Amino acid sequence: MRYDDHLRYEYEFETIDPLGRIGVIALATDFNIESDLRRLVPGGVEVLTNRVLNANPISLESLRAMAPDIARAGAGILPNVGVDAMIYACTSGTAAIGEENVEAAIHSVWPGIPVTNPLKSACAAFEALGAKRLSVLTPYVREVNETLVEELVRRGFEIVNIGSFNIDSDFDATRIPSDAIAAAGRDLCDPSADVLFVSCTALRAAAVVETLEADLGKPVVCSNQALAWHALQLIGCDARPTGFGRLFDR
């Protein structure tokens, strides 16, 4: 057999990520995050994912149990090359573990890298939209909802009301039809709320943000939409997707 390990072709290496790289630490149980982010970031931005160990049913205990694996998952995203920003992709997990603890774990393997999460991104989105009073829709069980509400209140937001599908499985949360999410959002959103917040990266909510905004006459923020919006800011990318709500006009 002839073996040639030095093929003589003229070429230059291409830049495959001209607008930047975003690392995503996703939950092992999340069936939706990659699909949403592929739609929510423009061409030229590469999204690289690794998964942190967790298991259904989703509870405060199971959410907090993933904390020791965050650093390992982050270190496995393009080692020795790196990304321009890192996402920890769990809204309820951030509330349960604590944003400072999540960021410390990521910075232990990627010092100085910009880091975001759905809770941090959503709060930045509320501020950009001038929203203080929130109606909140989630798939979570009560104890997870209570922790999420505590975090939002601690950050200075008023929760007008909260509604839930009361599901403890990420896989089942992704199986909720988008039109059911839209119907629930229309029924739940209080007229006095400044914004409807649909929490959870596993929910297929991004697809119905514009429909809900048209129906409600106010902004709608969901976890994955907010994540993409904030991460694009962190990597200095001005390109924006269309069809995903008023937030991307900011």
PDB file of C-alpha atoms in Angstrom:
ATOM      1  CA  MET A   1       0.000   0.000   0.000  1.00  0.00           C
ATOM      2  CA  ARG A   2       1.283   3.451  -0.866  1.00  0.00           C
ATOM      3  CA  TYR A   3       0.907   6.040   1.894  1.00  0.00           C
ATOM      4  CA  ASP A   4       1.467   9.735   1.217  1.00  0.00           C
ATOM      5  CA  ASP A   5       1.342  11.893   4.361  1.00  0.00           C
ATOM      6  CA  HIS A   6       2.278  15.135   2.636  1.00  0.00           C
ATOM      7  CA  LEU A   7      -0.169  15.819  -0.196  1.00  0.00           C
ATOM      8  CA  ARG A   8       1.063  18.721  -2.287  1.00  0.00           C
ATOM      9  CA  TYR A   9      -1.958  20.920  -2.895  1.00  0.00           C
ATOM     10  CA  GLU A  10      -1.978  24.682  -2.617  1.00  0.00           C
ATOM     11  CA  TYR A  11      -4.491  25.849  -0.026  1.00  0.00           C
ATOM     12  CA  GLU A  12      -4.978  28.181   2.896  1.00  0.00           C
ATOM     13  CA  PHE A  13      -6.907  27.342   6.031  1.00  0.00           C
ATOM     14  CA  GLU A  14     -10.384  28.900   6.060  1.00  0.00           C
ATOM     15  CA  THR A  15     -11.925  30.861   8.901  1.00  0.00           C
ATOM     16  CA  ILE A  16     -15.057  28.917   9.759  1.00  0.00           C
ATOM     17  CA  ASP A  17     -16.227  31.225  12.540  1.00  0.00           C
ATOM     18  CA  PRO A  18     -15.735  34.802  11.254  1.00  0.00           C
ATOM     19  CA  LEU A  19     -18.278  36.227  13.717  1.00  0.00           C
ATOM     20  CA  GLY A  20     -17.113  34.276  16.756  1.00  0.00           C
ATOM     21  CA  ARG A  21     -17.492  31.112  18.821  1.00  0.00           C
ATOM     22  CA  ILE A  22     -19.961  30.475  21.636  1.00  0.00           C
ATOM     23  CA  GLY A  23     -19.535  27.524  23.977  1.00  0.00           C
ATOM     24  CA  VAL A  24     -22.650  25.976  25.496  1.00  0.00           C
ATOM     25  CA  ILE A  25     -22.723  23.818  28.616  1.00  0.00           C
ATOM     26  CA  ALA A  26     -26.051  22.064  28.102  1.00  0.00           C
ATOM     27  CA  LEU A  27     -27.891  19.659  30.370  1.00  0.00           C
ATOM     28  CA  ALA A  28     -27.575  15.979  29.522  1.00  0.00           C
ATOM     29  CA  THR A  29     -31.385  15.845  29.558  1.00  0.00           C
ATOM     30  CA  ASP A  30     -32.055  18.899  27.338  1.00  0.00           C
ATOM     31  CA  PHE A  31     -33.528  17.870  23.981  1.00  0.00           C
ATOM     32  CA  ASN A  32     -33.962  21.385  22.596  1.00  0.00           C
ATOM     33  CA  ILE A  33     -31.112  23.811  23.261  1.00  0.00           C
ATOM     34  CA  GLU A  34     -28.965  23.103  20.185  1.00  0.00           C
ATOM     35  CA  SER A  35     -31.942  23.256  17.812  1.00  0.00           C
ATOM     36  CA  ASP A  36     -33.025  26.635  19.156  1.00  0.00           C
ATOM     37  CA  LEU A  37     -29.576  28.190  19.194  1.00  0.00           C
ATOM     38  CA  ARG A  38     -28.912  27.154  15.596  1.00  0.00           C
ATOM     39  CA  ARG A  39     -31.949  29.239  14.612  1.00  0.00           C
ATOM     40  CA  LEU A  40     -31.165  32.123  16.940  1.00  0.00           C
ATOM     41  CA  VAL A  41     -27.570  32.917  15.992  1.00  0.00           C
ATOM     42  CA  PRO A  42     -26.562  34.252  12.570  1.00  0.00           C
ATOM     43  CA  GLY A  43     -24.379  32.458  10.084  1.00  0.00           C
ATOM     44  CA  GLY A  44     -20.711  32.959  10.861  1.00  0.00           C
ATOM     45  CA  VAL A  45     -21.184  32.300  14.572  1.00  0.00           C
ATOM     46  CA  GLU A  46     -20.281  28.776  15.641  1.00  0.00           C
ATOM     47  CA  VAL A  47     -22.010  27.187  18.636  1.00  0.00           C
ATOM     48  CA  LEU A  48     -20.070  24.383  20.346  1.00  0.00           C
ATOM     49  CA  THR A  49     -21.804  22.206  22.949  1.00  0.00           C
ATOM     50  CA  ASN A  50     -20.802  19.865  25.729  1.00  0.00           C
ATOM     51  CA  ARG A  51     -23.173  18.355  28.265  1.00  0.00           C
ATOM     52  CA  VAL A  52     -23.138  18.439  32.039  1.00  0.00           C
ATOM     53  CA  LEU A  53     -24.279  15.320  33.880  1.00  0.00           C
ATOM     54  CA  ASN A  54     -27.792  15.552  35.289  1.00  0.00           C
ATOM     55  CA  ALA A  55     -30.869  13.365  35.450  1.00  0.00           C
ATOM     56  CA  ASN A  56     -34.630  13.534  35.500  1.00  0.00           C
ATOM     57  CA  PRO A  57     -36.758  14.096  37.507  1.00  0.00           C
ATOM     58  CA  ILE A  58     -35.886  17.763  37.689  1.00  0.00           C
ATOM     59  CA  SER A  59     -35.896  18.954  41.295  1.00  0.00           C
ATOM     60  CA  LEU A  60     -33.817  21.338  43.390  1.00  0.00           C
ATOM     61  CA  GLU A  61     -31.782  18.329  44.517  1.00  0.00           C
ATOM     62  CA  SER A  62     -31.058  17.081  40.984  1.00  0.00           C
ATOM     63  CA  LEU A  63     -30.324  20.604  39.739  1.00  0.00           C
ATOM     64  CA  ARG A  64     -27.806  21.246  42.498  1.00  0.00           C
ATOM     65  CA  ALA A  65     -26.217  17.835  41.983  1.00  0.00           C
ATOM     66  CA  MET A  66     -24.875  18.881  38.573  1.00  0.00           C
ATOM     67  CA  ALA A  67     -22.691  21.651  40.047  1.00  0.00           C
ATOM     68  CA  PRO A  68     -19.521  19.512  40.480  1.00  0.00           C
ATOM     69  CA  ASP A  69     -19.567  18.567  36.772  1.00  0.00           C
ATOM     70  CA  ILE A  70     -19.827  22.085  35.302  1.00  0.00           C
ATOM     71  CA  ALA A  71     -16.068  22.655  35.162  1.00  0.00           C
ATOM     72  CA  ARG A  72     -15.465  19.305  33.463  1.00  0.00           C
ATOM     73  CA  ALA A  73     -18.110  20.035  30.835  1.00  0.00           C
ATOM     74  CA  GLY A  74     -16.728  23.514  30.180  1.00  0.00           C
ATOM     75  CA  ALA A  75     -13.166  22.232  29.844  1.00  0.00           C
ATOM     76  CA  GLY A  76     -14.323  19.815  27.129  1.00  0.00           C
ATOM     77  CA  ILE A  77     -15.367  22.575  24.725  1.00  0.00           C
ATOM     78  CA  LEU A  78     -12.537  23.198  22.247  1.00  0.00           C
ATOM     79  CA  PRO A  79      -9.686  22.584  24.706  1.00  0.00           C
ATOM     80  CA  ASN A  80      -6.508  24.518  23.875  1.00  0.00           C
ATOM     81  CA  VAL A  81      -8.483  26.599  21.359  1.00  0.00           C
ATOM     82  CA  GLY A  82     -11.274  28.201  23.354  1.00  0.00           C
ATOM     83  CA  VAL A  83     -14.415  30.188  22.623  1.00  0.00           C
ATOM     84  CA  ASP A  84     -15.304  33.878  22.836  1.00  0.00           C
ATOM     85  CA  ALA A  85     -18.067  33.427  25.411  1.00  0.00           C
ATOM     86  CA  MET A  86     -19.532  30.565  27.407  1.00  0.00           C
ATOM     87  CA  ILE A  87     -23.169  29.764  28.150  1.00  0.00           C
ATOM     88  CA  TYR A  88     -24.403  27.654  31.049  1.00  0.00           C
ATOM     89  CA  ALA A  89     -27.746  26.647  29.572  1.00  0.00           C
ATOM     90  CA  CYS A  90     -30.100  26.060  32.475  1.00  0.00           C
ATOM     91  CA  THR A  91     -32.422  28.690  33.929  1.00  0.00           C
ATOM     92  CA  SER A  92     -33.580  26.735  36.955  1.00  0.00           C
ATOM     93  CA  GLY A  93     -30.108  25.283  37.491  1.00  0.00           C
ATOM     94  CA  THR A  94     -28.663  28.784  37.732  1.00  0.00           C
ATOM     95  CA  ALA A  95     -31.274  29.707  40.330  1.00  0.00           C
ATOM     96  CA  ALA A  96     -30.676  26.513  42.305  1.00  0.00           C
ATOM     97  CA  ILE A  97     -26.848  26.472  42.182  1.00  0.00           C
ATOM     98  CA  GLY A  98     -26.263  30.230  42.213  1.00  0.00           C
ATOM     99  CA  GLU A  99     -24.938  32.318  39.357  1.00  0.00           C
ATOM    100  CA  GLU A 100     -21.696  33.109  41.187  1.00  0.00           C
ATOM    101  CA  ASN A 101     -21.006  29.399  41.725  1.00  0.00           C
ATOM    102  CA  VAL A 102     -21.687  28.577  38.077  1.00  0.00           C
ATOM    103  CA  GLU A 103     -19.371  31.312  36.839  1.00  0.00           C
ATOM    104  CA  ALA A 104     -16.648  30.334  39.320  1.00  0.00           C
ATOM    105  CA  ALA A 105     -16.740  26.748  38.035  1.00  0.00           C
ATOM    106  CA  ILE A 106     -16.396  27.886  34.414  1.00  0.00           C
ATOM    107  CA  HIS A 107     -13.658  30.396  35.240  1.00  0.00           C
ATOM    108  CA  SER A 108     -11.716  27.670  37.016  1.00  0.00           C
ATOM    109  CA  VAL A 109     -11.037  26.140  33.582  1.00  0.00           C
ATOM    110  CA  TRP A 110     -11.491  29.204  31.339  1.00  0.00           C
ATOM    111  CA  PRO A 111     -10.227  32.198  33.355  1.00  0.00           C
ATOM    112  CA  GLY A 112     -11.586  35.566  32.280  1.00  0.00           C
ATOM    113  CA  ILE A 113     -14.004  34.313  29.647  1.00  0.00           C
ATOM    114  CA  PRO A 114     -17.357  36.147  29.419  1.00  0.00           C
ATOM    115  CA  VAL A 115     -20.076  33.889  30.850  1.00  0.00           C
ATOM    116  CA  THR A 116     -23.840  34.053  30.695  1.00  0.00           C
ATOM    117  CA  ASN A 117     -26.824  31.910  31.599  1.00  0.00           C
ATOM    118  CA  PRO A 118     -30.573  32.104  30.930  1.00  0.00           C
ATOM    119  CA  LEU A 119     -31.357  33.879  34.195  1.00  0.00           C
ATOM    120  CA  LYS A 120     -28.657  36.504  33.742  1.00  0.00           C
ATOM    121  CA  SER A 121     -29.604  36.920  30.067  1.00  0.00           C
ATOM    122  CA  ALA A 122     -33.305  37.242  30.809  1.00  0.00           C
ATOM    123  CA  CYS A 123     -32.714  39.883  33.485  1.00  0.00           C
ATOM    124  CA  ALA A 124     -30.517  41.838  31.065  1.00  0.00           C
ATOM    125  CA  ALA A 125     -33.335  41.543  28.517  1.00  0.00           C
ATOM    126  CA  PHE A 126     -35.942  42.834  30.995  1.00  0.00           C
ATOM    127  CA  GLU A 127     -33.741  45.841  31.711  1.00  0.00           C
ATOM    128  CA  ALA A 128     -33.212  46.523  28.012  1.00  0.00           C
ATOM    129  CA  LEU A 129     -36.972  46.387  27.491  1.00  0.00           C
ATOM    130  CA  GLY A 130     -37.668  48.612  30.519  1.00  0.00           C
ATOM    131  CA  ALA A 131     -39.636  45.811  32.198  1.00  0.00           C
ATOM    132  CA  LYS A 132     -40.055  45.483  35.960  1.00  0.00           C
ATOM    133  CA  ARG A 133     -43.348  43.599  36.365  1.00  0.00           C
ATOM    134  CA  LEU A 134     -43.266  40.028  35.065  1.00  0.00           C
ATOM    135  CA  SER A 135     -45.747  37.295  34.254  1.00  0.00           C
ATOM    136  CA  VAL A 136     -43.803  34.024  34.297  1.00  0.00           C
ATOM    137  CA  LEU A 137     -44.576  30.740  32.526  1.00  0.00           C
ATOM    138  CA  THR A 138     -42.522  27.614  33.306  1.00  0.00           C
ATOM    139  CA  PRO A 139     -42.678  23.830  32.998  1.00  0.00           C
ATOM    140  CA  TYR A 140     -41.299  23.349  36.544  1.00  0.00           C
ATOM    141  CA  VAL A 141     -42.603  21.781  39.727  1.00  0.00           C
ATOM    142  CA  ARG A 142     -43.495  24.087  42.632  1.00  0.00           C
ATOM    143  CA  GLU A 143     -40.202  23.987  44.569  1.00  0.00           C
ATOM    144  CA  VAL A 144     -38.234  24.946  41.449  1.00  0.00           C
ATOM    145  CA  ASN A 145     -40.695  27.735  40.645  1.00  0.00           C
ATOM    146  CA  GLU A 146     -40.361  29.128  44.163  1.00  0.00           C
ATOM    147  CA  THR A 147     -36.573  29.270  43.863  1.00  0.00           C
ATOM    148  CA  LEU A 148     -36.805  30.960  40.461  1.00  0.00           C
ATOM    149  CA  VAL A 149     -39.221  33.569  41.836  1.00  0.00           C
ATOM    150  CA  GLU A 150     -36.908  34.247  44.789  1.00  0.00           C
ATOM    151  CA  GLU A 151     -34.025  34.900  42.408  1.00  0.00           C
ATOM    152  CA  LEU A 152     -36.028  37.209  40.171  1.00  0.00           C
ATOM    153  CA  VAL A 153     -37.301  39.188  43.162  1.00  0.00           C
ATOM    154  CA  ARG A 154     -33.780  39.391  44.594  1.00  0.00           C
ATOM    155  CA  ARG A 155     -32.689  40.976  41.316  1.00  0.00           C
ATOM    156  CA  GLY A 156     -35.313  43.690  41.635  1.00  0.00           C
ATOM    157  CA  PHE A 157     -38.242  42.380  39.569  1.00  0.00           C
ATOM    158  CA  GLU A 158     -41.857  42.078  40.644  1.00  0.00           C
ATOM    159  CA  ILE A 159     -43.617  38.817  39.827  1.00  0.00           C
ATOM    160  CA  VAL A 160     -47.237  39.614  39.029  1.00  0.00           C
ATOM    161  CA  ASN A 161     -48.139  35.946  38.574  1.00  0.00           C
ATOM    162  CA  ILE A 162     -46.603  32.613  37.649  1.00  0.00           C
ATOM    163  CA  GLY A 163     -48.058  29.580  35.891  1.00  0.00           C
ATOM    164  CA  SER A 164     -46.574  26.142  35.274  1.00  0.00           C
ATOM    165  CA  PHE A 165     -47.105  22.954  33.288  1.00  0.00           C
ATOM    166  CA  ASN A 166     -45.850  21.156  36.452  1.00  0.00           C
ATOM    167  CA  ILE A 167     -43.471  18.801  34.624  1.00  0.00           C
ATOM    168  CA  ASP A 168     -40.307  17.270  36.101  1.00  0.00           C
ATOM    169  CA  SER A 169     -38.747  15.929  32.877  1.00  0.00           C
ATOM    170  CA  ASP A 170     -36.730  17.976  30.377  1.00  0.00           C
ATOM    171  CA  PHE A 171     -37.659  15.523  27.647  1.00  0.00           C
ATOM    172  CA  ASP A 172     -41.370  15.956  28.350  1.00  0.00           C
ATOM    173  CA  ALA A 173     -40.951  19.736  28.516  1.00  0.00           C
ATOM    174  CA  THR A 174     -39.604  19.699  24.949  1.00  0.00           C
ATOM    175  CA  ARG A 175     -42.561  17.581  23.859  1.00  0.00           C
ATOM    176  CA  ILE A 176     -45.021  20.344  24.840  1.00  0.00           C
ATOM    177  CA  PRO A 177     -46.301  21.736  21.502  1.00  0.00           C
ATOM    178  CA  SER A 178     -45.350  25.308  20.744  1.00  0.00           C
ATOM    179  CA  ASP A 179     -48.987  26.215  20.186  1.00  0.00           C
ATOM    180  CA  ALA A 180     -49.784  24.968  23.711  1.00  0.00           C
ATOM    181  CA  ILE A 181     -47.036  27.231  25.056  1.00  0.00           C
ATOM    182  CA  ALA A 182     -48.546  30.131  23.115  1.00  0.00           C
ATOM    183  CA  ALA A 183     -52.039  29.378  24.431  1.00  0.00           C
ATOM    184  CA  ALA A 184     -50.758  29.153  28.000  1.00  0.00           C
ATOM    185  CA  GLY A 185     -48.869  32.419  27.598  1.00  0.00           C
ATOM    186  CA  ARG A 186     -51.944  34.216  26.296  1.00  0.00           C
ATOM    187  CA  ASP A 187     -54.074  32.933  29.184  1.00  0.00           C
ATOM    188  CA  LEU A 188     -51.458  33.581  31.842  1.00  0.00           C
ATOM    189  CA  CYS A 189     -50.018  36.975  30.975  1.00  0.00           C
ATOM    190  CA  ASP A 190     -51.492  39.615  33.280  1.00  0.00           C
ATOM    191  CA  PRO A 191     -52.516  42.894  31.622  1.00  0.00           C
ATOM    192  CA  SER A 192     -50.477  44.788  34.218  1.00  0.00           C
ATOM    193  CA  ALA A 193     -47.254  42.893  33.465  1.00  0.00           C
ATOM    194  CA  ASP A 194     -44.566  44.637  31.428  1.00  0.00           C
ATOM    195  CA  VAL A 195     -43.364  41.400  29.845  1.00  0.00           C
ATOM    196  CA  LEU A 196     -44.146  37.690  29.643  1.00  0.00           C
ATOM    197  CA  PHE A 197     -41.148  35.544  30.600  1.00  0.00           C
ATOM    198  CA  VAL A 198     -41.202  31.912  29.404  1.00  0.00           C
ATOM    199  CA  SER A 199     -38.532  30.114  31.404  1.00  0.00           C
ATOM    200  CA  CYS A 200     -36.635  26.905  30.502  1.00  0.00           C
ATOM    201  CA  THR A 201     -34.198  26.055  27.728  1.00  0.00           C
ATOM    202  CA  ALA A 202     -36.063  22.797  27.082  1.00  0.00           C
ATOM    203  CA  LEU A 203     -39.309  24.556  26.086  1.00  0.00           C
ATOM    204  CA  ARG A 204     -39.831  25.250  22.385  1.00  0.00           C
ATOM    205  CA  ALA A 205     -40.915  28.801  23.131  1.00  0.00           C
ATOM    206  CA  ALA A 206     -38.663  30.794  20.795  1.00  0.00           C
ATOM    207  CA  ALA A 207     -40.768  29.792  17.800  1.00  0.00           C
ATOM    208  CA  VAL A 208     -43.873  31.519  19.184  1.00  0.00           C
ATOM    209  CA  VAL A 209     -42.359  34.691  20.663  1.00  0.00           C
ATOM    210  CA  GLU A 210     -43.514  36.930  17.806  1.00  0.00           C
ATOM    211  CA  THR A 211     -46.990  35.370  17.752  1.00  0.00           C
ATOM    212  CA  LEU A 212     -47.355  35.962  21.470  1.00  0.00           C
ATOM    213  CA  GLU A 213     -46.096  39.527  21.192  1.00  0.00           C
ATOM    214  CA  ALA A 214     -48.672  40.262  18.499  1.00  0.00           C
ATOM    215  CA  ASP A 215     -51.452  38.723  20.616  1.00  0.00           C
ATOM    216  CA  LEU A 216     -50.423  40.336  23.901  1.00  0.00           C
ATOM    217  CA  GLY A 217     -49.221  43.703  22.623  1.00  0.00           C
ATOM    218  CA  LYS A 218     -46.129  43.534  24.825  1.00  0.00           C
ATOM    219  CA  PRO A 219     -42.651  42.008  24.752  1.00  0.00           C
ATOM    220  CA  VAL A 220     -42.065  38.302  25.332  1.00  0.00           C
ATOM    221  CA  VAL A 221     -38.753  36.926  26.575  1.00  0.00           C
ATOM    222  CA  CYS A 222     -37.877  33.228  26.643  1.00  0.00           C
ATOM    223  CA  SER A 223     -34.740  31.530  27.924  1.00  0.00           C
ATOM    224  CA  ASN A 224     -33.084  30.570  24.626  1.00  0.00           C
ATOM    225  CA  GLN A 225     -33.954  33.809  22.843  1.00  0.00           C
ATOM    226  CA  ALA A 226     -32.457  35.797  25.739  1.00  0.00           C
ATOM    227  CA  LEU A 227     -29.371  33.549  25.799  1.00  0.00           C
ATOM    228  CA  ALA A 228     -28.664  34.116  22.104  1.00  0.00           C
ATOM    229  CA  TRP A 229     -29.277  37.879  22.384  1.00  0.00           C
ATOM    230  CA  HIS A 230     -26.929  38.244  25.349  1.00  0.00           C
ATOM    231  CA  ALA A 231     -24.221  35.905  24.041  1.00  0.00           C
ATOM    232  CA  LEU A 232     -24.083  37.803  20.743  1.00  0.00           C
ATOM    233  CA  GLN A 233     -23.442  40.973  22.722  1.00  0.00           C
ATOM    234  CA  LEU A 234     -20.689  39.277  24.711  1.00  0.00           C
ATOM    235  CA  ILE A 235     -18.815  38.247  21.546  1.00  0.00           C
ATOM    236  CA  GLY A 236     -19.325  41.665  19.938  1.00  0.00           C
ATOM    237  CA  CYS A 237     -21.530  40.413  17.114  1.00  0.00           C
ATOM    238  CA  ASP A 238     -23.931  43.003  15.693  1.00  0.00           C
ATOM    239  CA  ALA A 239     -25.740  40.577  13.361  1.00  0.00           C
ATOM    240  CA  ARG A 240     -29.199  39.642  14.581  1.00  0.00           C
ATOM    241  CA  PRO A 241     -31.776  37.003  13.576  1.00  0.00           C
ATOM    242  CA  THR A 242     -35.246  38.035  12.479  1.00  0.00           C
ATOM    243  CA  GLY A 243     -38.549  36.593  13.609  1.00  0.00           C
ATOM    244  CA  PHE A 244     -37.755  36.194  17.307  1.00  0.00           C
ATOM    245  CA  GLY A 245     -39.306  39.201  18.955  1.00  0.00           C
ATOM    246  CA  ARG A 246     -38.749  42.774  20.005  1.00  0.00           C
ATOM    247  CA  LEU A 247     -35.705  41.935  22.086  1.00  0.00           C
ATOM    248  CA  PHE A 248     -33.502  41.672  19.003  1.00  0.00           C
ATOM    249  CA  ASP A 249     -34.399  45.235  18.095  1.00  0.00           C
ATOM    250  CA  ARG A 250     -32.495  46.394  21.196  1.00  0.00           C
TER     251      ARG A 250
END
